[in-house]
Coordinates of C-alpha atoms in Angstrom, one line a residue:
M872 CA 151.0 91.2 129.3
E873 CA 154.7 90.6 127.6
A874 CA 154.5 89.0 124.0
K875 CA 156.3 85.7 125.5
A876 CA 152.7 85.4 128.8
T877 CA 149.9 86.4 126.1
T878 CA 151.7 83.6 123.4
A879 CA 152.3 80.5 126.5
L880 CA 148.2 82.0 127.0
L881 CA 147.3 81.5 123.3
N882 CA 148.9 78.4 123.2
E883 CA 147.1 77.0 125.9
L884 CA 143.8 77.5 124.1
V885 CA 144.9 76.4 121.0
E886 CA 145.5 73.5 122.9
T887 CA 142.6 73.4 124.6
L888 CA 140.6 73.7 121.7
K889 CA 142.0 70.8 119.5
D890 CA 141.2 68.5 122.4
G891 CA 137.8 69.6 122.6
Q892 CA 137.9 69.1 119.0
K893 CA 139.7 66.0 118.7
G894 CA 137.0 64.8 121.7
Y895 CA 133.9 65.4 119.3
A896 CA 135.3 63.9 116.1
D897 CA 135.8 60.5 118.6
A898 CA 132.7 60.7 120.2
M899 CA 131.3 61.0 116.9
T900 CA 132.4 57.8 116.3
D901 CA 131.4 56.1 119.7
V902 CA 127.5 57.0 119.8
E903 CA 124.8 56.0 117.5
D904 CA 122.8 58.5 117.7
T905 CA 122.2 60.8 114.9
T906 CA 121.3 63.6 116.8
L907 CA 124.1 63.1 119.4
K908 CA 126.3 62.9 116.2
D909 CA 125.6 65.9 114.4
T910 CA 125.8 67.6 117.9
F911 CA 129.7 66.6 117.8
K912 CA 130.5 67.2 114.2
K913 CA 128.8 70.9 115.1
Y914 CA 131.4 71.5 118.2
A915 CA 133.9 69.9 116.9
A916 CA 133.9 71.8 113.3
Q917 CA 133.2 74.9 115.8
R918 CA 136.7 74.2 118.0
A919 CA 138.2 74.4 114.8
N920 CA 136.6 77.3 113.5
F921 CA 138.0 78.8 117.0
I922 CA 141.9 77.0 116.3
T923 CA 141.8 78.9 113.6
E924 CA 140.7 82.8 114.3
I925 CA 143.5 82.7 117.5
E926 CA 146.2 81.0 115.0
D927 CA 145.5 84.1 113.1
Q928 CA 144.9 86.5 115.9
M929 CA 148.8 84.9 116.8
F930 CA 149.5 86.0 113.2
K931 CA 148.8 89.7 113.4
L932 CA 150.4 89.9 116.5
D933 CA 153.4 88.5 115.3
L934 CA 153.4 85.2 117.4
K935 CA 154.7 81.6 117.0
P936 CA 152.7 78.8 118.5
D937 CA 154.1 76.0 119.8
E938 CA 153.3 73.0 117.2
S939 CA 154.0 70.3 120.3
S940 CA 151.1 68.8 122.5
S941 CA 150.3 69.3 125.6
I942 CA 150.8 67.2 128.1
T943 CA 147.3 67.6 130.0
G944 CA 146.2 67.7 126.2
T945 CA 147.7 64.3 125.5
V946 CA 146.3 62.8 129.2
H947 CA 143.0 64.3 128.8
R948 CA 143.4 62.5 125.2
A949 CA 144.3 59.5 126.6
W950 CA 141.7 59.1 128.5
I951 CA 138.7 60.8 126.4
D952 CA 139.9 57.0 124.6
L953 CA 140.1 54.8 127.5
K954 CA 136.8 55.7 128.7
S955 CA 134.9 55.3 124.8
A956 CA 136.5 52.0 125.0
L957 CA 135.7 50.9 128.3
T958 CA 131.2 52.2 127.5
S959 CA 131.5 50.5 124.7
K960 CA 129.0 53.5 122.7
D961 CA 127.1 53.9 126.3
N962 CA 125.7 57.5 125.1
K963 CA 125.3 58.8 128.7
A964 CA 129.4 58.0 129.3
V965 CA 130.9 59.8 126.3
L966 CA 128.2 62.8 127.4
N967 CA 130.3 62.7 130.7
E968 CA 133.4 63.0 129.1
C969 CA 132.6 65.2 126.8
E970 CA 131.1 67.0 129.7
R971 CA 135.0 67.1 131.4
G972 CA 136.5 68.1 128.7
E973 CA 134.2 71.6 128.4
D974 CA 135.0 72.0 131.9
Y975 CA 138.2 71.6 131.1
A976 CA 137.3 74.6 128.1
V977 CA 135.6 76.7 131.1
K978 CA 138.0 77.7 132.6
A979 CA 140.9 77.7 130.2
Y980 CA 139.2 80.9 128.8
Q981 CA 138.2 82.0 132.7
T982 CA 141.7 82.5 133.0
A983 CA 142.9 83.9 129.4
L984 CA 139.7 86.8 130.4
K985 CA 141.5 87.4 132.9
A986 CA 144.9 88.5 131.4
Q987 CA 145.6 92.0 131.4
D988 CA 146.2 94.4 128.7
L989 CA 145.4 92.0 125.5
P990 CA 144.8 93.4 122.7
S991 CA 142.0 94.9 122.3
N992 CA 140.4 92.7 118.8
L993 CA 142.1 89.5 120.4
K994 CA 140.1 90.2 123.6
S995 CA 137.2 90.5 121.9
V996 CA 138.0 87.1 120.0
I997 CA 138.8 85.3 123.0
E998 CA 135.8 86.4 124.5
K999 CA 133.7 86.1 121.6
Q1000 CA 135.0 82.3 122.0
Y1001 CA 134.0 81.6 125.5
Q1002 CA 130.3 82.3 124.6
G1003 CA 130.5 79.7 122.2
V1004 CA 132.6 77.5 124.5
Q1005 CA 130.1 77.9 128.0
E1006 CA 127.3 77.4 125.6
A1007 CA 128.8 73.8 124.1
H1008 CA 129.0 72.9 128.1
N1009 CA 125.4 73.8 128.8
T1010 CA 124.3 71.7 126.1
I1011 CA 126.2 68.7 126.5
R1012 CA 125.5 69.1 130.0
S1013 CA 121.8 69.2 129.5
L1014 CA 122.2 66.2 126.5
R1015 CA 124.1 64.7 129.5
D1016 CA 121.1 65.3 132.3
S1017 CA 118.3 63.8 129.7
S1018 CA 120.3 60.8 128.5
K1019 CA 119.4 57.2 130.2

């Protein structure tokens, strides 16, 4: 895979992770339930760690992270902010929005894993992170389904 395509792919993952980190940080403030707050805090920290791992791989490959925000990320952040404002701390609505964000993250990782000729260290990082994203998605979905 050429450097430009790899850079674009990794920048998309980083933007997706930043959206998730911000989404979970916002969600923490939108719920009263301490267990949910802890879950959201855990996943916000996970996404921050994943960003560092990908940026570290980019540095090792001499690829430049994109410092500007993606349009899709901006739209998603605005949507979660609007949804949170309208739902006034409704756990199920916040979990619905978190799951929607997780759906997007899972798809972004599935796309990245289909990329050809990625360096093996980078592919290993992406595969490991995908497992974490998938686990977060399943946890959020279970919490949403059991929410009142």
